[in-house]
Each structure stands twice: as C-alpha cells, then as structure tokens.
mmCIF file of C-alpha atoms in Angstrom:
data_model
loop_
_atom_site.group_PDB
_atom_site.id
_atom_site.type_symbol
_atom_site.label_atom_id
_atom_site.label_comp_id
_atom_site.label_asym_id
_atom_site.label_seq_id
_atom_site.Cartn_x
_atom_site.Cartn_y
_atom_site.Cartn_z
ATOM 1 C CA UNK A 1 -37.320 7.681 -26.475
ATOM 2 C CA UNK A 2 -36.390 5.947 -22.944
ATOM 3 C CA UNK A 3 -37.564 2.283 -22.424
ATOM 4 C CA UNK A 4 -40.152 3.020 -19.958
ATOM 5 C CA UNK A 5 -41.417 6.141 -22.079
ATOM 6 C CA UNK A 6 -42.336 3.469 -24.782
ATOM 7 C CA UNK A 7 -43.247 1.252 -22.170
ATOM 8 C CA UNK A 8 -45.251 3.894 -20.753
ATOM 9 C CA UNK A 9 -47.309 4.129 -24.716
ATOM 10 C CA UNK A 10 -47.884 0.379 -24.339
ATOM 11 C CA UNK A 11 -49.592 0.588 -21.204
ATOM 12 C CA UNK A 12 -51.531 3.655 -21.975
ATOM 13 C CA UNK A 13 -52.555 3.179 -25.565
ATOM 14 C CA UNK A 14 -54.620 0.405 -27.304
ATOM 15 C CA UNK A 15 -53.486 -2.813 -27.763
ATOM 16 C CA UNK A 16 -53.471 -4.591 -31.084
ATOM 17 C CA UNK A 17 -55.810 -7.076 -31.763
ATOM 18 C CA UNK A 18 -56.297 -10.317 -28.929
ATOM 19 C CA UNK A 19 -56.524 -12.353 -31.770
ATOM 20 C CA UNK A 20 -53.945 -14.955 -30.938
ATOM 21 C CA UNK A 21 -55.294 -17.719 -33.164
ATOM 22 C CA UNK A 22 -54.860 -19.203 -36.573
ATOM 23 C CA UNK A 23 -56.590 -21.178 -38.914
ATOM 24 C CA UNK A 24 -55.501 -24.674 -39.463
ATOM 25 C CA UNK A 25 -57.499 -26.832 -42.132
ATOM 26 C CA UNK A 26 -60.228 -24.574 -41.352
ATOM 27 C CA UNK A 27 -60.098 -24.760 -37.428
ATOM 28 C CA UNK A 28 -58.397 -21.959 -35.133
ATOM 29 C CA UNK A 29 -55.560 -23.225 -32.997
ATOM 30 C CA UNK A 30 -53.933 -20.862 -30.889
ATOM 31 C CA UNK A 31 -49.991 -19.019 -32.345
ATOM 32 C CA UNK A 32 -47.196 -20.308 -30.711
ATOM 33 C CA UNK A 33 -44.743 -18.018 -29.071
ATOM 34 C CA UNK A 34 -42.724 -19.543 -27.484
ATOM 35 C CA UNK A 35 -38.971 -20.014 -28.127
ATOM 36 C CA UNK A 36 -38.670 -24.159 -27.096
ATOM 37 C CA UNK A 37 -40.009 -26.146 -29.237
ATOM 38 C CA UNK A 38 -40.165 -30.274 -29.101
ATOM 39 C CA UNK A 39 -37.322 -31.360 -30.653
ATOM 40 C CA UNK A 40 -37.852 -33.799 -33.351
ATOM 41 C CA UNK A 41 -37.333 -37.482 -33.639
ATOM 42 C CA UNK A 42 -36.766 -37.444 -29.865
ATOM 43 C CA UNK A 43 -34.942 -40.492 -28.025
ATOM 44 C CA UNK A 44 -35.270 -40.678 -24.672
ATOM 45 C CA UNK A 45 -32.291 -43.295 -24.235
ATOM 46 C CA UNK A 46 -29.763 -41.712 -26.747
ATOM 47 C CA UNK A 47 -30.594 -38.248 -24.812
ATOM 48 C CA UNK A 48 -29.436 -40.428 -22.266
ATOM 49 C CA UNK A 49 -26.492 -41.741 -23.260
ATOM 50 C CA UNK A 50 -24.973 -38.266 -24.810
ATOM 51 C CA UNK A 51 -25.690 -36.505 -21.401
ATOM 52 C CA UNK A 52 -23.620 -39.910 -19.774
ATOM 53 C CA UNK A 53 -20.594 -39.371 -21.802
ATOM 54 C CA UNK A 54 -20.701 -35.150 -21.320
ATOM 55 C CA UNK A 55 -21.074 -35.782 -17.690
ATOM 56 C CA UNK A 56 -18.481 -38.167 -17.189
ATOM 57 C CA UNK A 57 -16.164 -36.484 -20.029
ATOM 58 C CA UNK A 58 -12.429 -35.230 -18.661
ATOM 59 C CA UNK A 59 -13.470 -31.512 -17.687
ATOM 60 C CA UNK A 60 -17.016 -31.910 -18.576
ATOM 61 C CA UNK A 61 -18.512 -30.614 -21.559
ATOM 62 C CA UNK A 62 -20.768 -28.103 -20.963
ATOM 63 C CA UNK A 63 -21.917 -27.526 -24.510
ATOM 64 C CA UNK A 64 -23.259 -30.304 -24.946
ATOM 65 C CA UNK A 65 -25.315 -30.294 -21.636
ATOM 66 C CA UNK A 66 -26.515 -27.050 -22.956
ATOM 67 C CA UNK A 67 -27.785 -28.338 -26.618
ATOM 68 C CA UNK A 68 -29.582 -31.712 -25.273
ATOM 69 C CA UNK A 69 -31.236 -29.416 -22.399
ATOM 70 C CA UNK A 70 -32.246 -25.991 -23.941
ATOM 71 C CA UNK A 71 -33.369 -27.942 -27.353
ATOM 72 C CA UNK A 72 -35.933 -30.193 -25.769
ATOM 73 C CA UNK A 73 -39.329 -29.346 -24.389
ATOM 74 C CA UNK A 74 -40.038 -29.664 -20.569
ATOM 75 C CA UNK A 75 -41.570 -32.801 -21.236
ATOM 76 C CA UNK A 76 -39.158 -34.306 -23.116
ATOM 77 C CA UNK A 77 -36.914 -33.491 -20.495
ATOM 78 C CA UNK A 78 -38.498 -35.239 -17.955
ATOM 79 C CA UNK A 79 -38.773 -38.247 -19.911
ATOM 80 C CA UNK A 80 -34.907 -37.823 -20.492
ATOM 81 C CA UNK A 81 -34.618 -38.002 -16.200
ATOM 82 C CA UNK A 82 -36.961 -40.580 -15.741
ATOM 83 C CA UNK A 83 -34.676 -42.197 -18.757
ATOM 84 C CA UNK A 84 -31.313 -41.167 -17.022
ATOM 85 C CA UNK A 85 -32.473 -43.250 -13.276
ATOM 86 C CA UNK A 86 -33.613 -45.980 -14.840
ATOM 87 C CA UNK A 87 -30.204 -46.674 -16.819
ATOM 88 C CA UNK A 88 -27.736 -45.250 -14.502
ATOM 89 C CA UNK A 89 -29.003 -45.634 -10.614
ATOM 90 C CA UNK A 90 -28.494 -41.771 -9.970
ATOM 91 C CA UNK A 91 -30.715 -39.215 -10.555
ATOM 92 C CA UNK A 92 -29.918 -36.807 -13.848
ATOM 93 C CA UNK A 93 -30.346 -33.484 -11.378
ATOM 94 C CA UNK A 94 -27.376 -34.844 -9.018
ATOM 95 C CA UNK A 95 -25.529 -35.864 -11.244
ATOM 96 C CA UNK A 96 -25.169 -32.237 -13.067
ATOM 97 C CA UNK A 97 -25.127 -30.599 -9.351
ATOM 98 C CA UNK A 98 -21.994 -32.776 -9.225
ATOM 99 C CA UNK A 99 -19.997 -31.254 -12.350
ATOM 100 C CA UNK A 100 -21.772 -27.480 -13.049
ATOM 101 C CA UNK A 101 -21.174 -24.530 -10.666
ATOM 102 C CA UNK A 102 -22.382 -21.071 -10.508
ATOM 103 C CA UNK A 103 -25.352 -19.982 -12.325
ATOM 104 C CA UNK A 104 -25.148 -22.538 -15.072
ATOM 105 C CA UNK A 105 -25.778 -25.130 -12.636
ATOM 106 C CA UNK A 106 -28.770 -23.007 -11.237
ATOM 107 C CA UNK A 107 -30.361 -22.594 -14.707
ATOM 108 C CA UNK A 108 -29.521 -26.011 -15.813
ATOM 109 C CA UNK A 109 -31.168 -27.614 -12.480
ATOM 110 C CA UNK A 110 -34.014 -25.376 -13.130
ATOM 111 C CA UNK A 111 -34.819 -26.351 -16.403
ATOM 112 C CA UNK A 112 -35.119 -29.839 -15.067
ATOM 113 C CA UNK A 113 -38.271 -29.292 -13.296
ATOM 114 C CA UNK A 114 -41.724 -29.833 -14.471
ATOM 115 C CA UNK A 115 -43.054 -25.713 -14.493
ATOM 116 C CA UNK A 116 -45.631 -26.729 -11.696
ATOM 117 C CA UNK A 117 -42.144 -27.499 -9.443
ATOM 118 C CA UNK A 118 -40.204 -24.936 -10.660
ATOM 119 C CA UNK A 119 -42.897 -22.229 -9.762
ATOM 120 C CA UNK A 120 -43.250 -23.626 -6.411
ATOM 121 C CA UNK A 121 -39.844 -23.627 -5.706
ATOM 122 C CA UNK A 122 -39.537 -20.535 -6.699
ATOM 123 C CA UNK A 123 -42.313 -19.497 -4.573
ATOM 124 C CA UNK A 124 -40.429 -20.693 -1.939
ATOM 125 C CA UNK A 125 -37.923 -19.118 -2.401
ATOM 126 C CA UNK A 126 -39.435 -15.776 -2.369
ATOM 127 C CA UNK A 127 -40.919 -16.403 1.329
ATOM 128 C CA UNK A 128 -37.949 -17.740 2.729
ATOM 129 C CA UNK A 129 -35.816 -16.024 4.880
ATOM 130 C CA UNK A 130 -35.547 -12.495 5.377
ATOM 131 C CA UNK A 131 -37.780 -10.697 3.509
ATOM 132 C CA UNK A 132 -40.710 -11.595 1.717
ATOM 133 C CA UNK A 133 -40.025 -10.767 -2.362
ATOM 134 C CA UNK A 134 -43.680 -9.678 -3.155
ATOM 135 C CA UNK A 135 -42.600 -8.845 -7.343
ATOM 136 C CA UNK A 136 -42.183 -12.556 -7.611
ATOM 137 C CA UNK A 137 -45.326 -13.875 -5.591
ATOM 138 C CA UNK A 138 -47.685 -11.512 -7.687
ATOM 139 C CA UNK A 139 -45.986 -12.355 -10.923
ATOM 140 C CA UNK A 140 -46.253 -16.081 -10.458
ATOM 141 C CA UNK A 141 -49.843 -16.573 -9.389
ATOM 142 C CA UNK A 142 -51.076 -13.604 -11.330
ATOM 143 C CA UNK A 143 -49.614 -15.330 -15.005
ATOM 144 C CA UNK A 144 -50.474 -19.201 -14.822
ATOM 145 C CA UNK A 145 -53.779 -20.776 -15.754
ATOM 146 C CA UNK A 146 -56.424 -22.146 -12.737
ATOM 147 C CA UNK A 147 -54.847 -25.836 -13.623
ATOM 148 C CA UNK A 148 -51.743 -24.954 -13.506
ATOM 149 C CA UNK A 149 -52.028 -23.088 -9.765
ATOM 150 C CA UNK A 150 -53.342 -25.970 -9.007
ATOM 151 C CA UNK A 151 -50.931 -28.298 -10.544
ATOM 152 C CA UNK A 152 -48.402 -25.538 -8.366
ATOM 153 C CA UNK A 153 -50.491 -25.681 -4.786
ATOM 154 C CA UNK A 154 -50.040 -29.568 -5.267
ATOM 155 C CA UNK A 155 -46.151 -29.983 -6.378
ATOM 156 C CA UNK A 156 -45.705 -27.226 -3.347
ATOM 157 C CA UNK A 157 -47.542 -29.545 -0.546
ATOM 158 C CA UNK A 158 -45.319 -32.677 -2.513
ATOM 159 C CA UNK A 159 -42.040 -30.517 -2.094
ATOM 160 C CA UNK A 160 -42.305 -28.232 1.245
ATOM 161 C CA UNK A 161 -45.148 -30.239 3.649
ATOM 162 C CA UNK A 162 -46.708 -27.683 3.450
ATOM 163 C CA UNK A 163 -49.763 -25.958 2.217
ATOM 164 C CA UNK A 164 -48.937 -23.055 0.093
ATOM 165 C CA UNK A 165 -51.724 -20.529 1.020
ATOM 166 C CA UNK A 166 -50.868 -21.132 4.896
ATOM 167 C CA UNK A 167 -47.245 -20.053 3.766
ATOM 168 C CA UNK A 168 -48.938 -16.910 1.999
ATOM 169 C CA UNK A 169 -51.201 -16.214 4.863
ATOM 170 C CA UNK A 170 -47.743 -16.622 7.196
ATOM 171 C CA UNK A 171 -45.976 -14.193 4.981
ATOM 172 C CA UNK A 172 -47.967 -11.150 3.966
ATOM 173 C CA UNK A 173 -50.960 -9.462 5.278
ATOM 174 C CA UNK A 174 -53.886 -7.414 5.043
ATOM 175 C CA UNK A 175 -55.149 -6.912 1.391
ATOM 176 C CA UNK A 176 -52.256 -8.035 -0.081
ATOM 177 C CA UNK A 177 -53.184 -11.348 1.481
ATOM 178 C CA UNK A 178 -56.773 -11.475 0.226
ATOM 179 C CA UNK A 179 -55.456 -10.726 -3.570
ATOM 180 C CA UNK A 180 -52.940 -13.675 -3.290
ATOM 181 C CA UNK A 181 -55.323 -15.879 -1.643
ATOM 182 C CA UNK A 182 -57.791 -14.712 -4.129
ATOM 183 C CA UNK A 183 -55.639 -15.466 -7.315
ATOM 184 C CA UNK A 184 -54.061 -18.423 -5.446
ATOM 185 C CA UNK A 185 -57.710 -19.937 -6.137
ATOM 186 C CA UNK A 186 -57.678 -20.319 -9.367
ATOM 187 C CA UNK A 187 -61.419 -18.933 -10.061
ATOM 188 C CA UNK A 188 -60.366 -16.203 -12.782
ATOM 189 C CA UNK A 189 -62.706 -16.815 -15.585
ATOM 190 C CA UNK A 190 -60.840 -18.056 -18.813
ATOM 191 C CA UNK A 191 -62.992 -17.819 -21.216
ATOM 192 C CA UNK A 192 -61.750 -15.639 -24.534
ATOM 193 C CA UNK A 193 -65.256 -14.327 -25.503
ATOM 194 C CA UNK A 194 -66.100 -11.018 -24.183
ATOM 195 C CA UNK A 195 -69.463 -10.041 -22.694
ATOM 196 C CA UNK A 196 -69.554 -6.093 -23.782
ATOM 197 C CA UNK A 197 -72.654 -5.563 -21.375
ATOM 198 C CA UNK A 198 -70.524 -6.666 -18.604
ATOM 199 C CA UNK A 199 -67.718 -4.930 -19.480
ATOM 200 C CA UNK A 200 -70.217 -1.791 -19.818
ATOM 201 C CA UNK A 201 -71.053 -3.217 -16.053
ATOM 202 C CA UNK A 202 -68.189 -3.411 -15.173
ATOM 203 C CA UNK A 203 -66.391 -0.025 -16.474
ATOM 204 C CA UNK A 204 -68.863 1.927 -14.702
ATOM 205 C CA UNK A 205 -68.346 0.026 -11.004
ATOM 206 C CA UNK A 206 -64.312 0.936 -11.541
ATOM 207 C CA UNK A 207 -65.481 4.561 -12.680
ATOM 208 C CA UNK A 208 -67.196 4.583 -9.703
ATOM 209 C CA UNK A 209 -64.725 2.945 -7.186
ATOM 210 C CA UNK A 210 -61.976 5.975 -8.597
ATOM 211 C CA UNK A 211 -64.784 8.858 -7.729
ATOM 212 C CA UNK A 212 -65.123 7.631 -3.988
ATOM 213 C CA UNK A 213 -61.424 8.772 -2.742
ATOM 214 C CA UNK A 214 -61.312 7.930 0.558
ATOM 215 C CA UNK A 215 -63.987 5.438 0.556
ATOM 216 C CA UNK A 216 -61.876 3.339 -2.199
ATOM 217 C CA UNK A 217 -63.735 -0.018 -1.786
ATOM 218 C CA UNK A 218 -60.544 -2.174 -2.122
ATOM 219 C CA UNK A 219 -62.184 -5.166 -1.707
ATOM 220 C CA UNK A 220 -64.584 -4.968 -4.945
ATOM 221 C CA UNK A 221 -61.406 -3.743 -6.682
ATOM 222 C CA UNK A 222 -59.187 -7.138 -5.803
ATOM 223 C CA UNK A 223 -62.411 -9.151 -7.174
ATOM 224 C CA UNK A 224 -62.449 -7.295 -10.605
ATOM 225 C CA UNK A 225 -58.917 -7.875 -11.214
ATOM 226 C CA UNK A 226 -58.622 -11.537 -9.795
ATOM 227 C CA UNK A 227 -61.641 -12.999 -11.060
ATOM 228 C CA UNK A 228 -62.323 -11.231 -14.884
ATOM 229 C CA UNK A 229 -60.722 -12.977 -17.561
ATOM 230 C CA UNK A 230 -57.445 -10.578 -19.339
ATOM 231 C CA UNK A 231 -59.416 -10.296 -22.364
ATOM 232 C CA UNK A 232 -62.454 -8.740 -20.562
ATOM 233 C CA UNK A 233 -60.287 -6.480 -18.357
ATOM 234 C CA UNK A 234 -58.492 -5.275 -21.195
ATOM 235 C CA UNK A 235 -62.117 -4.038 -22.587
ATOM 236 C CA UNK A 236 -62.782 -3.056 -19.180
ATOM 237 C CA UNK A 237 -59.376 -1.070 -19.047
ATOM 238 C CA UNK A 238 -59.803 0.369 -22.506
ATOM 239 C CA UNK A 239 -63.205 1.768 -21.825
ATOM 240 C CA UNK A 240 -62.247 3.183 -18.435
ATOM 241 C CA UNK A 241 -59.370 5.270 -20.026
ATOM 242 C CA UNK A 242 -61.314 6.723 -22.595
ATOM 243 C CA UNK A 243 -63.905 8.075 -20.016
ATOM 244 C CA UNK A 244 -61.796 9.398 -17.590
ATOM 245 C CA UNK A 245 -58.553 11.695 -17.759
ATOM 246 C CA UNK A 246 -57.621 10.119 -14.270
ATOM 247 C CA UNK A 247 -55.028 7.482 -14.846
ATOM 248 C CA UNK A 248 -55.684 3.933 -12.649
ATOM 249 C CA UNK A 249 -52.169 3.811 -11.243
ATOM 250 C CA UNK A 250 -52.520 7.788 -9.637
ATOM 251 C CA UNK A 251 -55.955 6.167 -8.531
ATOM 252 C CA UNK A 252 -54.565 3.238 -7.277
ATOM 253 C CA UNK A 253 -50.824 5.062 -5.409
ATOM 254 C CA UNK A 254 -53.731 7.794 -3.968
ATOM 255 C CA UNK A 255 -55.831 5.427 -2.520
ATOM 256 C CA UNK A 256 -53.752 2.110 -1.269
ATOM 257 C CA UNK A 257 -50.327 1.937 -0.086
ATOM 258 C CA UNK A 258 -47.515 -0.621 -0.192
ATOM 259 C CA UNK A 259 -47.713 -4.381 -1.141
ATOM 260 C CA UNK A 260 -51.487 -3.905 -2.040
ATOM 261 C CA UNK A 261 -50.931 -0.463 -4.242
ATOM 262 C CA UNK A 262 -48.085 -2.907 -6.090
ATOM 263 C CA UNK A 263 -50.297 -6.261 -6.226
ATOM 264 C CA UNK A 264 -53.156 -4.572 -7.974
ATOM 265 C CA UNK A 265 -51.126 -2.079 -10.479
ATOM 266 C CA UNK A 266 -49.518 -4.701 -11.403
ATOM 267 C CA UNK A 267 -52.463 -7.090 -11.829
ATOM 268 C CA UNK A 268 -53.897 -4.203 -14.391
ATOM 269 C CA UNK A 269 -50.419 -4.502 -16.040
ATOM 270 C CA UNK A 270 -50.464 -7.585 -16.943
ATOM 271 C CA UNK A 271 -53.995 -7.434 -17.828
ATOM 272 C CA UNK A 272 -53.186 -5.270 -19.940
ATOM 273 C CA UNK A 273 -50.049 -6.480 -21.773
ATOM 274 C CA UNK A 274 -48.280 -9.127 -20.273
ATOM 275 C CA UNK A 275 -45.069 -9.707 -21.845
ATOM 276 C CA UNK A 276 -44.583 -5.534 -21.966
ATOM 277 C CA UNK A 277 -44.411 -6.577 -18.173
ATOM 278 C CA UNK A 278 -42.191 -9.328 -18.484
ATOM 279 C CA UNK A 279 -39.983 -6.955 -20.956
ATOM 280 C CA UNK A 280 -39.474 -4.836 -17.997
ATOM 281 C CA UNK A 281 -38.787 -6.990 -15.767
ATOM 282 C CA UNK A 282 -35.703 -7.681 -18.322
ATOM 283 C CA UNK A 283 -34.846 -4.725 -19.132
ATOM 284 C CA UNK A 284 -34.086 -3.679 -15.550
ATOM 285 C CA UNK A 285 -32.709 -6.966 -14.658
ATOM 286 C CA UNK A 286 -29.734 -6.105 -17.307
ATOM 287 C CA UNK A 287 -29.422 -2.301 -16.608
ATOM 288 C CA UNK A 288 -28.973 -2.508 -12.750
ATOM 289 C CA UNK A 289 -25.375 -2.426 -11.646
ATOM 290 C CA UNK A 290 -24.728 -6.123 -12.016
ATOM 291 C CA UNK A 291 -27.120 -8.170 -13.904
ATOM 292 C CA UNK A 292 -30.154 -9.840 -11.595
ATOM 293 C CA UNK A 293 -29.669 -13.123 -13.026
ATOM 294 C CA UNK A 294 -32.307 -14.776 -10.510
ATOM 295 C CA UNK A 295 -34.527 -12.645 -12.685
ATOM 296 C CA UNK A 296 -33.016 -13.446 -15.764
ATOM 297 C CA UNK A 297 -33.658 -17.161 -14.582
ATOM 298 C CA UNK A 298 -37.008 -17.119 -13.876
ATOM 299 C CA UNK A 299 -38.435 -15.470 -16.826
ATOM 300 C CA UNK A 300 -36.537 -16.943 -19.287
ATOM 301 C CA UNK A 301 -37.185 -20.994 -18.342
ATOM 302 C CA UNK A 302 -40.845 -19.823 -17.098
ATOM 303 C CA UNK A 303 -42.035 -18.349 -20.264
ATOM 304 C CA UNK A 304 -39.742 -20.074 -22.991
ATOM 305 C CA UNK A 305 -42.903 -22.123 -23.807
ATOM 306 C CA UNK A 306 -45.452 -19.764 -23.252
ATOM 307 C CA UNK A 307 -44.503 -16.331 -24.992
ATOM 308 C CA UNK A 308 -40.603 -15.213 -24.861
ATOM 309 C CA UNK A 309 -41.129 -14.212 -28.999
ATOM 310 C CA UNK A 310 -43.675 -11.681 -27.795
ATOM 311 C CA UNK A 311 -41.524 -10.640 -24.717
ATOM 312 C CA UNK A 312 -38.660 -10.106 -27.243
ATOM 313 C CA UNK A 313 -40.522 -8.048 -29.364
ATOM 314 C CA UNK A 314 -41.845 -5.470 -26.890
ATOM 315 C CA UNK A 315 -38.174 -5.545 -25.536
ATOM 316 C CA UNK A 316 -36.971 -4.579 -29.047
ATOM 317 C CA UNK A 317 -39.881 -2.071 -30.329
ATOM 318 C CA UNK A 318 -38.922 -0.532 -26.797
ATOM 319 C CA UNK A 319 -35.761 -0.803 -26.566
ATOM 320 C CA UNK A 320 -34.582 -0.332 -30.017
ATOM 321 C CA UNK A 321 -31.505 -3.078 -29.393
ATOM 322 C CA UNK A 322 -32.331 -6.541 -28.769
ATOM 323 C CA UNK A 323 -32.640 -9.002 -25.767
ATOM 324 C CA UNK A 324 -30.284 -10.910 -27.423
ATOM 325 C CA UNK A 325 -27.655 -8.174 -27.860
ATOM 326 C CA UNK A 326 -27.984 -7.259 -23.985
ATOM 327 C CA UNK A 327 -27.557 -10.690 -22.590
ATOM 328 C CA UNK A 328 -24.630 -10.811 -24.795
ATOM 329 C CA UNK A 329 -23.018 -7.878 -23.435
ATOM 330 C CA UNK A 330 -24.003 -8.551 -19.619
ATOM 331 C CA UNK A 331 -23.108 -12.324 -19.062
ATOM 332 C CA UNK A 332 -20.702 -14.277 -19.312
ATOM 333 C CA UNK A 333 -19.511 -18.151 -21.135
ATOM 334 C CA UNK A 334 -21.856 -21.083 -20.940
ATOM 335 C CA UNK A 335 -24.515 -19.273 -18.758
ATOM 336 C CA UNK A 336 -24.520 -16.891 -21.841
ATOM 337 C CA UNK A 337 -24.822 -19.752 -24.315
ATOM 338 C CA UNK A 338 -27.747 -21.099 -21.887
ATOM 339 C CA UNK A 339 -29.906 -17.798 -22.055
ATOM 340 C CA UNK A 340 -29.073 -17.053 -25.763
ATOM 341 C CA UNK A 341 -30.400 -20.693 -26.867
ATOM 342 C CA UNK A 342 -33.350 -20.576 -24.432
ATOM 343 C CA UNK A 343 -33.964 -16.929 -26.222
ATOM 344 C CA UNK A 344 -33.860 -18.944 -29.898
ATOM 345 C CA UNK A 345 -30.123 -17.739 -30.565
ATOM 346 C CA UNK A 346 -29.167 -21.139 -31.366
#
C-alpha cells in the first residue's frame, strides 16, 4: 500500500490509546520520545575545549563538531556557548559560520538556538520575501505549548523589533489571519482530562456546522480547533466520524478555500495524530526531485526532543523502509551524519 494510503488509515481510523504516561515509583511521568537525550556527566568547559581544537584543527574536523553538538540537549548546548564566549572572546555560532558551509553549517547553526529562537527565526523566515510559506506558519504555532508561543512571541520581538502578530497580520489575511492570531494566543486548553459531555457538546455543534453548506460558520469552526485541547478534539473527531459518512476535509475543501481550507485541515490533522503529520511532511521532503532539506531541518532539530521516535514509527509502519534508510540514500557526507545522529543512528 502507498504512503499516503496508510497515511490515509491513520487519519481515518482510531487512534491507539492517549496514554502517554508511565508509572515511576508509583507516580505517572510522561514517555519520552524523543531522540536527544542529556548527555551524561556533562562539562561545560571540556565541551569547550574539544569544539576549540576541532575548530581550529588543519581542515576542520567536522565529526567531531557533529558528536559534541547532536549528543547534547538544547540546554546543554547553550551552556556550552555561554561556556565557549566566556573562554575564547568570540561567540561559538561565528566561530562555526567561519569553518562549515552548505547545509551543515545551516543545521549546525540551528541547533545552537534555544527552540523559542529557532522557531522564531524560522517564522521569519517563512514571511520574508516573496511569498508567504503558510505550511510552516500553521505547523509552528499549531504544535508548541501556550509557554512556549510565548517564550516564541518574546525571542521574536528580542530578534526582529518587531511584534510577531503585526508581522502575521502584515502577511496573511482574512480567516487565515484570525486562526493564526487565534493560536498565536496561546489560550488552547491543555489539560489531558476529557470532559465527554463537552465533547457530546461539542460533536453535535461540528455536526451541525457540516449540515449548513453555504452558511459554514467559519468562525465557530477556527474556535473549536484553536482553543480545545488535542485530546478532547480527538474525542470530538472520533465521535463526529462515526455519526456521519461525510468526511471533515470534503466538508472543509466544499466550504472554505485556500490558506483557511489548509490552516484548519491541517489543525484537525494534527489533532488528530501529530507525528503521522510530521511523517509526511518527511516523506515528501525525501521523494520530491531533490530532497527539501529546509524541511528536513526544521523537523528534525524541532522535534528531536519532543517526539522524532513516534515520527519514525508512523514513517516506518507507513512506509515499510525506514527514515533512516531514506536520509541515507538522499543526502550526502557530514550533513548525512548530522540527520542520522539527530534521528538516534549514532
């Protein structure tokens, strides 16, 4: 079966359990899935030191760049910076500007920055210049936490002078705007406990919203989906499709039309499954004629923390050949090592 048939039986099929906890003496934590991991017995100033002498190093070494950066956590790596200035004058980012080219040097600067900076320059990048890449806006601000938008709206204003929702208000329009703006404020409810009388509520306002065709009340649509938690849109989702034969994307392409129709299907993707979105996203990131490495990029240092195992396994039950395999086949030297390691290949 195609990837997108499979992906197609995720996204139209029940999910397995949200149960994303475990117990540990006798209290639930949540499961890990990401691929980065703190490295142990961390040293800040021997980090230091070993990134000095690859640096400086006749031809540089780029391997061992690659093993101090991909096998420390974010924060350790920003202790390593803070670390780096302190000792040597220069700042750790220039430095590596100064010696890597290509797209090693993109990933490696990028893996640098705290994930509040990295989002927001990567937000900036998708509403610069011609063309405003609307994939990456809704992604961004439709998969963090409230803090962490925040922690984003606040390393953007540090960064760019700017505020970030004038830059979205600048850059899009209409009721694409309002579902940025309305994600953008961080007021999705978080909590993991499901109320079934208001998903009962709430299954028969979208039941209703589908029935009125023309009279599709976009606006009550764009609050569901931007201020629900995942886990009761999910129920919400789940109950909808088993009441109706009428599938919420034909609803959805009938009824709204460009950046909007896109925003919101997407919203009930990853409300649905999020790394089956983030597996696509992959997927045709390495099948396109030449491989979309911004892509490749951005999910792989965004979500190496957060829940690249689970990405990897949709990619594989979908796929039937690994993420590993593909990035293999499709890049190319140290940027290969980069991705592998970030992917746990190393």
């Amino acid at each position: 079966m195609p990837f997108f048939d499979r992906l197609k039986d995720i996204f139209s099929h029940d999910r397995h359990s949200d149960d994303d906890t475990v117990k540990v003496k006798g209290k639930e934590k949540p499961i890990y899935y990401g691929t980065v991991t703190p490295y142990p017995n961390f040293n800040a100033s021997d980090d230091t030191a070993i990134l000095r002498r690859a640096i400086e190093s006749k031809g540089v070494n780029e391997d061992v760049i690659i093993a101090v950066l991909v096998k420390r956590s974010n924060e350790q790596r920003q202790n390593i910076k803070a670390v780096y200035e302190t000792e040597n004058g220069r700042k750790l980012a220039d430095d590596l500007k100064a010696v890597l080219t290509a797209h090693l040097e993109v990933i490696c600067l990028a893996l640098l920055m705290t994930p509040a900076h990295y989002d927001a320059h990567e937000l900036r990048k998708a509403t610069k210049g011609l063309g405003t890449d609307e994939e990456v806006l809704t992604e961004i601000l439709a998969t963090r936490t409230n803090q962490e938008i925040q922690e984003i709206k606040k390393a953007f204003k540090q960064e760019y002078k700017t505020e970030l929702e004038e830059v979205i208000k600048s850059e899009t329009s209409g009721n694409y705007t309002k579902s940025l703006l309305e994600l953008l404020s961080g007021g999705r409810d978080e909590s993991t406990r499901v109320d079934n009388d208001l998903v009962s509520k709430d299954t028969k306002t979208l039941l209703t919203l589908c029935e009125q065709g023309s009279k599709f009340n976009v606006s009550t649509f764009i609050d569901l989906m931007t201020k629900r938690s995942y886990p009761h849109l999910r129920k919400v989702l789940e109950a909808y499709s088993k009441q109706t034969d009428v599938k919420l994307p034909t609803v959805l392409k009938k009824e709204l039309k460009g950046d909007t129709e896109n925003c919101l299907i997407d919203l009930a993707k990853y409300a649905w499954n999020t790394p089956a979105v983030f597996a696509q996203k992959l997927v045709k990131a390495l099948e396109k004629p030449g491989t979309c490495e911004k892509t490749l990029n951005r999910i792989l240092v965004s979500r190496s923390e957060v829940d690249l195992k689970k990405i990897k396994e949709v990619y594989w039950n979908c796929h039937q050949r690994s993420l590993n395999d593909d990035i293999e086949k499709d890049t190319k030297e140290h940027y290969r090592k980069v991705l592998l390691s970030l992917c746990g290949a190393f």
